[in-house]
Short mmCIF file of C-alpha atoms in Angstrom, two decimals:
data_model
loop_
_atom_site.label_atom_id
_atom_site.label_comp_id
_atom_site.label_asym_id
_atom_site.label_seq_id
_atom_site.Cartn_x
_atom_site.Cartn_y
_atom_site.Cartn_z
CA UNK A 201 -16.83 -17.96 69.23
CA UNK A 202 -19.42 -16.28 66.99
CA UNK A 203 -18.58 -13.04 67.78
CA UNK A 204 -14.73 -13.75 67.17
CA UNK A 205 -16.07 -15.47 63.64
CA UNK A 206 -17.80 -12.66 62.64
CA UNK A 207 -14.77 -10.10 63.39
CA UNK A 208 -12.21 -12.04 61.61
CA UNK A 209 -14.94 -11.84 58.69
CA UNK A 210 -14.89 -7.90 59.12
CA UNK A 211 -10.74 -8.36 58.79
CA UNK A 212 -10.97 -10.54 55.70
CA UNK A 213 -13.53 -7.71 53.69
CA UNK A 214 -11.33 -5.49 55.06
CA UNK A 215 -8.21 -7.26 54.06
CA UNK A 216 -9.76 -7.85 50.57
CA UNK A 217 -10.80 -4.25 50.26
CA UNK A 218 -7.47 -2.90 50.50
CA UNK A 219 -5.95 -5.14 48.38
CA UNK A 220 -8.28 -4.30 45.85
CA UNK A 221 -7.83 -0.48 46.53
CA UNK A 222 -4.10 -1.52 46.02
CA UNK A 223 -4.03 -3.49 43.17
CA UNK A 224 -6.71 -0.57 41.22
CA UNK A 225 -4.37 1.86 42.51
CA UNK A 226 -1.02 0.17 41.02
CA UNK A 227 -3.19 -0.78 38.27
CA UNK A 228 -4.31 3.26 37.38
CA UNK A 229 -0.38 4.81 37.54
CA UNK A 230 0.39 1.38 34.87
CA UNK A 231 -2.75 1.88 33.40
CA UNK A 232 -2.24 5.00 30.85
CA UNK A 233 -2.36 6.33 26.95
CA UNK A 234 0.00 8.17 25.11
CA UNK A 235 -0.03 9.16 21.51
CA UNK A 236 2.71 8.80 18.59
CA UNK A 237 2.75 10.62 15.57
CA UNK A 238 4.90 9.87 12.71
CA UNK A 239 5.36 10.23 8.72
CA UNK A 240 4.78 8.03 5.97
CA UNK A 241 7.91 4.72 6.19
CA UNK A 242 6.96 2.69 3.47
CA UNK A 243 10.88 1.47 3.23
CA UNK A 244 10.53 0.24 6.58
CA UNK A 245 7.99 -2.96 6.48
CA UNK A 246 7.88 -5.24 3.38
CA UNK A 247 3.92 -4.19 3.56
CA UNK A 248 4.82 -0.85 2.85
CA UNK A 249 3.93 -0.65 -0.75
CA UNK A 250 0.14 -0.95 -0.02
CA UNK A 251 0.52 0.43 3.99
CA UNK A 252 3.09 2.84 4.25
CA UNK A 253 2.56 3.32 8.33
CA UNK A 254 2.58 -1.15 8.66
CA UNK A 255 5.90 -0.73 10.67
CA UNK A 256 3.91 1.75 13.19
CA UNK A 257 1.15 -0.66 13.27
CA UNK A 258 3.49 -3.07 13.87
CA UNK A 259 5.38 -1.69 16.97
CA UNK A 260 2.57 -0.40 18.72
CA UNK A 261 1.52 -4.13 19.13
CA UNK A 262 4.63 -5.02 19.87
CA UNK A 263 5.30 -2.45 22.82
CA UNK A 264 1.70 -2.84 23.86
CA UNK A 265 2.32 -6.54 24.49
CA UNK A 266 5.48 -5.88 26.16
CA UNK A 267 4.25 -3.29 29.02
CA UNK A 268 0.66 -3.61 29.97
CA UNK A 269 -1.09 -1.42 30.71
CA UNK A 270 0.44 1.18 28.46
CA UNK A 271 -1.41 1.87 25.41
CA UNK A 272 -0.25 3.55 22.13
CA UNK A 273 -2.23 5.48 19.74
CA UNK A 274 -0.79 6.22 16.25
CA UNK A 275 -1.69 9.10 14.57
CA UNK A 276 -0.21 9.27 10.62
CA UNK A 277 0.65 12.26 9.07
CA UNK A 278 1.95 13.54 5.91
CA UNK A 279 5.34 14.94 5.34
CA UNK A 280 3.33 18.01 3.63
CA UNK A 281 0.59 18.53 6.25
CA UNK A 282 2.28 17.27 9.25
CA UNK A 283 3.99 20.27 10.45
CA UNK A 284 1.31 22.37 9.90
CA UNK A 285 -1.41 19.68 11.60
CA UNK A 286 1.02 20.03 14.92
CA UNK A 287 1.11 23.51 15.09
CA UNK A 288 -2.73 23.80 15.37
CA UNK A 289 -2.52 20.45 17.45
CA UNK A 290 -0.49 22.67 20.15
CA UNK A 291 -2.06 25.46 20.08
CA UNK A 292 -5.01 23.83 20.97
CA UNK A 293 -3.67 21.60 23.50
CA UNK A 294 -3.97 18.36 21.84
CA UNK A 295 -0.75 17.86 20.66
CA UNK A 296 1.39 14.06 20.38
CA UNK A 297 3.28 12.78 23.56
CA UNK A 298 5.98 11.32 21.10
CA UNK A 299 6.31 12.34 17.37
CA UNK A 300 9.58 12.32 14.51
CA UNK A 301 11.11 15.60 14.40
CA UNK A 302 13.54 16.18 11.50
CA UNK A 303 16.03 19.01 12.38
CA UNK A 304 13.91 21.87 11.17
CA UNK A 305 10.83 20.92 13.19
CA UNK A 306 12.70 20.22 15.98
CA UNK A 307 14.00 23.54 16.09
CA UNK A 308 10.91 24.84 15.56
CA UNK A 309 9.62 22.51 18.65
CA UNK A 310 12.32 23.95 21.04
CA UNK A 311 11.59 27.52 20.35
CA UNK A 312 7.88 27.18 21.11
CA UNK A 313 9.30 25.54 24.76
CA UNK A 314 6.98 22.34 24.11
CA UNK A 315 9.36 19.67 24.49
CA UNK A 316 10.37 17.72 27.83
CA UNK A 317 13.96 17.10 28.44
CA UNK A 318 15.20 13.51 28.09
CA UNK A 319 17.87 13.73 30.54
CA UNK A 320 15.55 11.80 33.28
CA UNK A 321 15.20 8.39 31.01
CA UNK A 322 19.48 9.19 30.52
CA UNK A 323 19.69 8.94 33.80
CA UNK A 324 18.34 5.43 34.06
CA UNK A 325 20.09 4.30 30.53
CA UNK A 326 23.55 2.38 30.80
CA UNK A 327 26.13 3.77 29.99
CA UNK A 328 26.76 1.69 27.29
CA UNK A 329 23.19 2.28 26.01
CA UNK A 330 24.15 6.10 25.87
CA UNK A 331 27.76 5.70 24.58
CA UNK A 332 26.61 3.65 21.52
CA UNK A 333 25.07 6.95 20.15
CA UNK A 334 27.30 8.54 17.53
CA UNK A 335 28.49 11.53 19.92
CA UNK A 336 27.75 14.12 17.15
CA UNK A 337 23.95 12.64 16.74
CA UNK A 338 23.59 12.86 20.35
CA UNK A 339 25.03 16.64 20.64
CA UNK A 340 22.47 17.74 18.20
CA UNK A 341 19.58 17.02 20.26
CA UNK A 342 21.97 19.27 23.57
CA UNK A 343 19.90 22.83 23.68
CA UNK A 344 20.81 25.13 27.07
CA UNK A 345 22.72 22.28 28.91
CA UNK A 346 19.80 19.63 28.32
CA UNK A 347 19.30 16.88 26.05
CA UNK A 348 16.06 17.32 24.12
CA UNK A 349 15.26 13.97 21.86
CA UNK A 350 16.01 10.76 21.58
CA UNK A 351 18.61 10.86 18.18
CA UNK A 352 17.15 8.05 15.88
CA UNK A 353 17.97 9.05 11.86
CA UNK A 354 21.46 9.92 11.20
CA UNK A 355 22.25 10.62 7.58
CA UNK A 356 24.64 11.69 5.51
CA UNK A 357 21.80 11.42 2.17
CA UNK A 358 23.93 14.60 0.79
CA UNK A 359 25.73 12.84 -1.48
CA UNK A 360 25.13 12.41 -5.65
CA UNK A 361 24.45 9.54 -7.98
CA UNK A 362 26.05 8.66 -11.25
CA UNK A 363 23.91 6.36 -13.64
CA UNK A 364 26.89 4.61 -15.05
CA UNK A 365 24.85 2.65 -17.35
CA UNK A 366 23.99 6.02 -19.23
CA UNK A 367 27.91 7.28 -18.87
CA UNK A 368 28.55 4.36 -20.40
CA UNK A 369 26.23 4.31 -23.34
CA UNK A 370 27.37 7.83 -24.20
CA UNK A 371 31.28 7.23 -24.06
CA UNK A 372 31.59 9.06 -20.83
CA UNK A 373 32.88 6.84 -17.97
CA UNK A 374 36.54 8.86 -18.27
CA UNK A 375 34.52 11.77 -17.15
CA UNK A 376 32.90 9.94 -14.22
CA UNK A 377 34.64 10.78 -10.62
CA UNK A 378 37.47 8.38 -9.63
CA UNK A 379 37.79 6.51 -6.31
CA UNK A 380 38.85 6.23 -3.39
CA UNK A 381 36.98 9.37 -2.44
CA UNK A 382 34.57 10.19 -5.70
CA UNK A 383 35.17 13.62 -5.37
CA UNK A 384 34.84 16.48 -8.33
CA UNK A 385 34.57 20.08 -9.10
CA UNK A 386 31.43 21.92 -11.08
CA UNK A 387 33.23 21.71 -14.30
CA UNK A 388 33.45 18.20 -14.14
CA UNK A 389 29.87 18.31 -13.39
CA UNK A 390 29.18 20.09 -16.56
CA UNK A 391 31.55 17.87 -18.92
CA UNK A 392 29.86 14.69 -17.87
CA UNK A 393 26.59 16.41 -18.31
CA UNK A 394 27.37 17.39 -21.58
CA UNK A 395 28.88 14.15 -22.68
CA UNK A 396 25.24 12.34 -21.28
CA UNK A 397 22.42 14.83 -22.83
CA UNK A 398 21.71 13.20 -26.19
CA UNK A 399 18.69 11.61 -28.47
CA UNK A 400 18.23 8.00 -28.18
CA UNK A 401 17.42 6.08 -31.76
CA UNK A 402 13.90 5.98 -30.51
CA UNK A 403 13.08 9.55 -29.27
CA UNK A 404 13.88 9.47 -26.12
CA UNK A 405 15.59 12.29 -24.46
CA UNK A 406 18.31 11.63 -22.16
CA UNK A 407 19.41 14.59 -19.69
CA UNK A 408 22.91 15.01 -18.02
CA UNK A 409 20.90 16.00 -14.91
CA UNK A 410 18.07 16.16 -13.19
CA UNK A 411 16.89 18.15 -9.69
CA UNK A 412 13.42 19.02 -8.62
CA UNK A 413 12.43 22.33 -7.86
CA UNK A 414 8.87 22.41 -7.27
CA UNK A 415 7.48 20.98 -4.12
CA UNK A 416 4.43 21.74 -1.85
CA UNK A 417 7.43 22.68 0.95
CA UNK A 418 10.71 24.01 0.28
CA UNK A 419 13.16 21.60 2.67
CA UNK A 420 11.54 19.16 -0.07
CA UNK A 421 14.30 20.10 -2.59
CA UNK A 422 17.21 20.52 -0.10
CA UNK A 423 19.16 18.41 -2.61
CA UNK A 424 19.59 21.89 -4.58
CA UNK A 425 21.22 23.23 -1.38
CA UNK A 426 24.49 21.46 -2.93
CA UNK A 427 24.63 24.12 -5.75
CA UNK A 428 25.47 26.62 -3.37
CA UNK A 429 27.43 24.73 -1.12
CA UNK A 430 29.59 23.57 -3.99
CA UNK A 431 30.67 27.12 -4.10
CA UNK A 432 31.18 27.84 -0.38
CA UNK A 433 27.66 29.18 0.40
CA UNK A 434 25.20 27.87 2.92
CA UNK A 435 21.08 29.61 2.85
CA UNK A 436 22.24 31.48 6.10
CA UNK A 437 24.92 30.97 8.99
CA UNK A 438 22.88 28.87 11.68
CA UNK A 439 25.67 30.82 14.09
CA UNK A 440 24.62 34.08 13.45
CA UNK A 441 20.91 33.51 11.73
CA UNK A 442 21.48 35.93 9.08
CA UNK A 443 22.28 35.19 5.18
CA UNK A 444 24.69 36.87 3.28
CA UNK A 445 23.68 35.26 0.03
CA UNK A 446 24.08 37.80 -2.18
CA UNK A 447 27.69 38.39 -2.33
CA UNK A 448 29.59 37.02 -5.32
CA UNK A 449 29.61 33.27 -4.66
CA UNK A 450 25.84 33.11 -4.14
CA UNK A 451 25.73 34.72 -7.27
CA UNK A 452 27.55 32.37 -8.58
CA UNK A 453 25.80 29.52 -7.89
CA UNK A 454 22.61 31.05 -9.19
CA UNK A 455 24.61 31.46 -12.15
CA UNK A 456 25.91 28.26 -12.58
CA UNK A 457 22.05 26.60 -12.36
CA UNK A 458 20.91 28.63 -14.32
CA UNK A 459 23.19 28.04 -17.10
CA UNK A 460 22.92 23.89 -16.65
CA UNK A 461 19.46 24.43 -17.48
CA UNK A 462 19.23 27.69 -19.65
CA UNK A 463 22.36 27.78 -21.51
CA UNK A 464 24.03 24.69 -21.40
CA UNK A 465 20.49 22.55 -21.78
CA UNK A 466 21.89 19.42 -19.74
CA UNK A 467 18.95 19.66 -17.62
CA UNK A 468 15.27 19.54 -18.53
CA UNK A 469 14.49 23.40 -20.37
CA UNK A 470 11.17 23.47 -17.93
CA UNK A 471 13.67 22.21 -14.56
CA UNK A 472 11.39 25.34 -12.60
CA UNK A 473 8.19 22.80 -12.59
CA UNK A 474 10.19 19.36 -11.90
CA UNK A 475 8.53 17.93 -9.11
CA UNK A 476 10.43 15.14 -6.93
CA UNK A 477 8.13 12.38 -8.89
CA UNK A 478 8.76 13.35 -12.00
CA UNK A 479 12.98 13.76 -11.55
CA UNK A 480 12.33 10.30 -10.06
CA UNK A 481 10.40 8.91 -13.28
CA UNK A 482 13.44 10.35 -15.58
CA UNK A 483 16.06 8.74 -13.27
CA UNK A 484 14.18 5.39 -13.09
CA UNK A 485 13.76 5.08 -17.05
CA UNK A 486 17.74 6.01 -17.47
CA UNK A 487 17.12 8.50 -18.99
CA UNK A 488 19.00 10.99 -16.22
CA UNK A 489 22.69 10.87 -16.16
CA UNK A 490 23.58 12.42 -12.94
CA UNK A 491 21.38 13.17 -9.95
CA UNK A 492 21.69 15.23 -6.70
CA UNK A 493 20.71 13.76 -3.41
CA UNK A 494 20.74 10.58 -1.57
CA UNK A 495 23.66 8.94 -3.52
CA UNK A 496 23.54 5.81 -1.57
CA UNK A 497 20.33 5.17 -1.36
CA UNK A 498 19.84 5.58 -4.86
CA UNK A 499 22.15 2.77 -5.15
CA UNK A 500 20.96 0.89 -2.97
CA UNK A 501 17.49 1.19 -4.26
CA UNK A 502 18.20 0.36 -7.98
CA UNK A 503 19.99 -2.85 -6.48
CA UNK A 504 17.04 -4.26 -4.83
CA UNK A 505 14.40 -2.90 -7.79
CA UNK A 506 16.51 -5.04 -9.72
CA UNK A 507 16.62 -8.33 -7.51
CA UNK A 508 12.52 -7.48 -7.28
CA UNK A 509 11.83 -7.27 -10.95
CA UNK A 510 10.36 -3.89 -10.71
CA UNK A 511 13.58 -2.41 -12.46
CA UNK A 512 15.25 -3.71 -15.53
CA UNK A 513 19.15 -4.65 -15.89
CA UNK A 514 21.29 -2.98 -16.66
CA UNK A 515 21.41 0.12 -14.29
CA UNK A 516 24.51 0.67 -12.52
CA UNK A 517 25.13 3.71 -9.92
CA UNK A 518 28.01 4.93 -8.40
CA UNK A 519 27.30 7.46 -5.00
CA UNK A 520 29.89 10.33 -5.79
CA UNK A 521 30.32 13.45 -3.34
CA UNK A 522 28.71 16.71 -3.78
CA UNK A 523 30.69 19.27 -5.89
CA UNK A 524 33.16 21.52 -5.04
CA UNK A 525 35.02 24.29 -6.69
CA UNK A 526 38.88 23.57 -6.27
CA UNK A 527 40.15 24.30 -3.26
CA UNK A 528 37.03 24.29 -1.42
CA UNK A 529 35.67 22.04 1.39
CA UNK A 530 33.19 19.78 0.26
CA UNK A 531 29.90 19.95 2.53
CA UNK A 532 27.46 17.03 2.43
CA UNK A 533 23.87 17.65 3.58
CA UNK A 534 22.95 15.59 6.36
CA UNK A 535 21.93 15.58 9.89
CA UNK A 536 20.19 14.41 12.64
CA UNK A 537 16.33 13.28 13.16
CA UNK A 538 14.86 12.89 17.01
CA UNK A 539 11.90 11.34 18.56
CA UNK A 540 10.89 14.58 20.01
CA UNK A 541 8.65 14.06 23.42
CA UNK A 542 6.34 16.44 24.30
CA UNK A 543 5.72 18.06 28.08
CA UNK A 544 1.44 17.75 28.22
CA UNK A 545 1.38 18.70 31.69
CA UNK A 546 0.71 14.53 32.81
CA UNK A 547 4.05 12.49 34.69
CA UNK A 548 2.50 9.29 33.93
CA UNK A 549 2.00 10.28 30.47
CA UNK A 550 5.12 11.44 30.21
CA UNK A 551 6.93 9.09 31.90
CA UNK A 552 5.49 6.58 29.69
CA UNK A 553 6.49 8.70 26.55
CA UNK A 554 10.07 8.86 27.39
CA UNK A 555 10.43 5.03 27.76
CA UNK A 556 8.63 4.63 24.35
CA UNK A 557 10.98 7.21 23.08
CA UNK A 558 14.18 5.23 24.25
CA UNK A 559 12.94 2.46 23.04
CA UNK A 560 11.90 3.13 19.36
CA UNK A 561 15.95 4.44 19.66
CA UNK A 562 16.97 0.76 20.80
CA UNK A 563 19.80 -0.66 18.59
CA UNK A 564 17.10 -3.40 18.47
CA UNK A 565 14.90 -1.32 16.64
CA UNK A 566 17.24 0.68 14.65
CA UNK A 567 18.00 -1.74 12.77
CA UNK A 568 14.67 -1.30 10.79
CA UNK A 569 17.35 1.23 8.88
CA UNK A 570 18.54 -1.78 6.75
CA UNK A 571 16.36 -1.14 4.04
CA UNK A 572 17.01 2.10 3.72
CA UNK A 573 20.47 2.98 4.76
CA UNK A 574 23.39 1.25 7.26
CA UNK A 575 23.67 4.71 8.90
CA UNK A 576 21.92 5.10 12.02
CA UNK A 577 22.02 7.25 15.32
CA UNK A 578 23.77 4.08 17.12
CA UNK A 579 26.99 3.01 16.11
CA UNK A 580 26.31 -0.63 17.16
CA UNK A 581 23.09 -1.07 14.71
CA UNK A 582 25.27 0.88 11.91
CA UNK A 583 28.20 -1.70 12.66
CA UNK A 584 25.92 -5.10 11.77
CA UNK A 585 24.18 -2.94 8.90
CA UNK A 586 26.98 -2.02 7.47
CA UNK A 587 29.51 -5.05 8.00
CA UNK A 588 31.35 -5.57 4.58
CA UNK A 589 29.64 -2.99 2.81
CA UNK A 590 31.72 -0.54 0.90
CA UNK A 591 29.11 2.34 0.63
CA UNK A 592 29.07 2.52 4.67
CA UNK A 593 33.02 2.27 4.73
CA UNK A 594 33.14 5.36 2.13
CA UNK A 595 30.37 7.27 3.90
CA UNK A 596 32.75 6.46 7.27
CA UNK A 597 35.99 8.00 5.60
CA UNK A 598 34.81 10.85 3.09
CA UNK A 599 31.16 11.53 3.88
CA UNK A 600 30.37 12.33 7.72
CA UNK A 601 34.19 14.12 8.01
CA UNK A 602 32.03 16.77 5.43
CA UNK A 603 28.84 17.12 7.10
CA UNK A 604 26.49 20.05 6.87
CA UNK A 605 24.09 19.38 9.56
CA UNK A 606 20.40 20.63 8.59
CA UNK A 607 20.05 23.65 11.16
CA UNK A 608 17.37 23.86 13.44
CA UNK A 609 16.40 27.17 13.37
CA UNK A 610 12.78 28.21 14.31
CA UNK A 611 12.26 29.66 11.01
CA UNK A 612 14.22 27.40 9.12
CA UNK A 613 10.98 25.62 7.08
CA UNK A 614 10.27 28.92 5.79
CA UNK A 615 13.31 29.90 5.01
CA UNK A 616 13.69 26.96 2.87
CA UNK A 617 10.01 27.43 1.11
CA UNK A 618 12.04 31.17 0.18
CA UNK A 619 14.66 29.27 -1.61
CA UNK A 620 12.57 27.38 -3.45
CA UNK A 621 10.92 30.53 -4.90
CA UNK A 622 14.00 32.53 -5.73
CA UNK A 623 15.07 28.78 -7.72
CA UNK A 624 11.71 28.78 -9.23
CA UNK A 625 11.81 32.36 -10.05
CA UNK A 626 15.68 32.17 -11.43
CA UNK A 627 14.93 29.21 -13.53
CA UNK A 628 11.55 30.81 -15.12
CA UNK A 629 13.45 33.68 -16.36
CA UNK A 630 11.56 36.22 -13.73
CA UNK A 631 14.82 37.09 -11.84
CA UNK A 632 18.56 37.23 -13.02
CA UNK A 633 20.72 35.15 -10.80
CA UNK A 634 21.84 38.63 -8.84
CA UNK A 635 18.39 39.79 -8.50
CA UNK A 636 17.47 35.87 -7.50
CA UNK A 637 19.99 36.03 -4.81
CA UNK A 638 19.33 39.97 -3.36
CA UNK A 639 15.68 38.44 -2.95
CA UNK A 640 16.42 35.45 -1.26
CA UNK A 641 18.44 36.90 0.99
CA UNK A 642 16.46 39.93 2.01
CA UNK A 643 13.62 37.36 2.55
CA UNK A 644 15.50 34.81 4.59
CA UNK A 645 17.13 38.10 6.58
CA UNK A 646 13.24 38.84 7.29
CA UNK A 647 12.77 35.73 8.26
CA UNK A 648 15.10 35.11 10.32
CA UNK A 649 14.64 37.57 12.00
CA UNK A 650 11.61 36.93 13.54
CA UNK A 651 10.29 34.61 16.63
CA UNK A 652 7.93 31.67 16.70
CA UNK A 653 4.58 32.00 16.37
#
């Protein structure tokens, strides 16, 4: 009897010693970190104005508490430095397992072969999960037969701004572009701007437009992109890579910027040193008629300043499309951003990244869009954003029919910091629009040109 009591004690250490074994085992493949980078989203969390990364915060605790065992560690970065901060990340093998790539860094991702496909987690998804994409959002991410990021920011922020409170204090709303589609042609452009540059009784100086020029990095002022698009020219043809710039229409756009600020003087006379912040501070005092860029959300944004007290009544905008020279095709900037996830060598790690990837992409969670725009990569989320509201029914009909995707070219960041200097350059009186345009595109050519470093 003591004998059999002492071997059924050996079988229950035993017993207990493999479970153990088990459960740390199952425990160790649950048990695992991965890392998220992102920019600054102050327009997503009502904490943003003092914590611009509080949504981040915020969903890391949220996923964590969700699936233990999995921990997530948030890494903010700048929209200036961010870039640059991944390339030495990667080089030295400490890179993100999950970061935002807008479409120039995610080009500049899948040339450097650092990316994991996502077409595993697709795989698992539903097929109503994957169908609820916007087919052209998910065909971005769709490199060499595989799908490469999880689409999450679809925009169509291309479009211009009227401040129809200004149009209307200088007699000008005739010369403001008519509905359904808001459409109009440089000259219009011009005549309205002409109409709204003017002296207010008390000094101040109102401008018929304003743009930005000067930023740390060029795809900052992609908003100026529309000056040459408005006259059939795009920086380079993504199809071919190379830029043919030069040729009478680029010209011509170099021209015609020129002259709003040089000749015309609807635009501030120093437009090569306006910075983003300080368009933004002429636009927010009304005393900026027009603006390029991000039509809707300017709206939008002016709305809810108002209902918050931090803007004063009245300011009325109308979104209007881009510019184009009659009988042209209008092209709206826009495009496609990705939670990009990273292949670090590690299945768990990876495994875990992809299923945070889907999930930041849930319709659940893209709805965090609603204070910034109804447009989303998932036509669901855009659906209850956007129920009854007019700007997402325009942007529907007469915006994404006219999108210019953002290319994804490997050089594409510097390409665009070389378009910001021939602006800069053009508007300081250093280069004539044809020698502006023979630089820029014997630069981009170069640039092009080469591979990823």
């Amino acid at each position: 009897m003591h004998t059999l009591k002492v071997i059924r004690g050996f079988v229950l250490i035993a017993l207990l010693a493999f479970l153990f074994a088990s459960s740390s085992a199952a425990y160790g493949q649950k048990s695992v970190t991965i890392r998220w980078w992102d920019f600054p989203r102050p327009w997503a969390d009502a904490a943003g104005a003092s914590d611009a990364n509080a949504w981040n915060v915020k969903l890391v605790k949220q996923y964590e508490a969700a699936n233990p065992g999995v921990t997530v560690e948030f890494t903010p970065v700048s929209w200036t430095d961010g870039p640059r901060k991944l390339d030495v990340a990667i080089a030295a093998g400490d890179g993100p397992d999950v970061m935002y790539g807008f479409p120039a860094l995610f080009g500049r991702m899948l040339s450097l072969g650092v990316l994991a496909p996502i077409d595993s987690k697709m795989q698992s998804m539903t097929k109503t999960e994957l169908d609820d994409y916007f087919p052209a959002a998910l065909d971005f991410t769709v490199a060499d037969g595989k799908h490469w990021g999880f689409p999450w920011y679809y925009g169509a922020e291309g479009e211009w701004a009227v401040n129809l409170t200004v149009a209307k204090e200088a007699g000008a709303l005739d010369l403001v572009p008519k509905g359904p589609s808001y459409g109009w042609t440089p000259d219009q452009v011009l005549a309205l701007a002409k109409k709204c540059t003017f002296t207010r009784a008390n000094g101040e100086q109102v401008w018929g437009i304003v743009f930005a020029v000067n930023q740390a990095t060029g795809v900052d002022i992609w908003p100026t992109w529309s000056f040459a698009r408005m006259f059939g020219k795009d920086l380079y043809d993504p199809a071919t890579a190379k830029s043919n710039f030069a040729d009478d229409n680029g010209v011509r756009a170099f021209q015609y910027l020129y002259d709003l600020v040089k000749t015309d003087k609807v635009a501030p006379s120093a437009s090569e040193g306006m910075t983003n912040e300080s368009r933004d501070e002429l636009w927010n005092r009304k005393q900026a008629c027009i603006r390029t860029g991000s039509g809707v959300e300017l709206a939008s944004g002016i709305e809810a300043g108002i209902k918050a007290g931090s803007i004063q009544a009245p300011f009325e905008v109308q979104p209007v499309l881009p510019p184009v020279v009659v009988g042209g095709k209008v092209r709206v900037a826009g495009g496609v951003g990705v939670q990009m996830i990273f292949d670090n060598k590690n299945a768990d790690r990876l495994q875990a990244a992809l299923d945070f990837g889907a999930w930041l992409t849930s319709s659940d969670n893209l709805l965090v869009f609603k204070s910034l725009s109804p447009l989303t990569a998932r036509q669901s989320t855009t659906k209850i954003l956007g129920k009854d509201d007019p700007y997402t029914a325009w942007r529907l009909q007469y915006v994404l029919n006219a999108l210019a995707p953002y290319a994804k070219h490997v050089q594409d960041l510097a390409v665009d910091d070389a378009w910001m200097q021939a602006v800069q350059s053009l508007l300081a009186g250093q280069r004539t629009p044809q020698q502006a345009a023979q630089w820029f595109q014997d630069e981009a050519n170069r640039l092009l040109s080469q591979k990823a470093k």
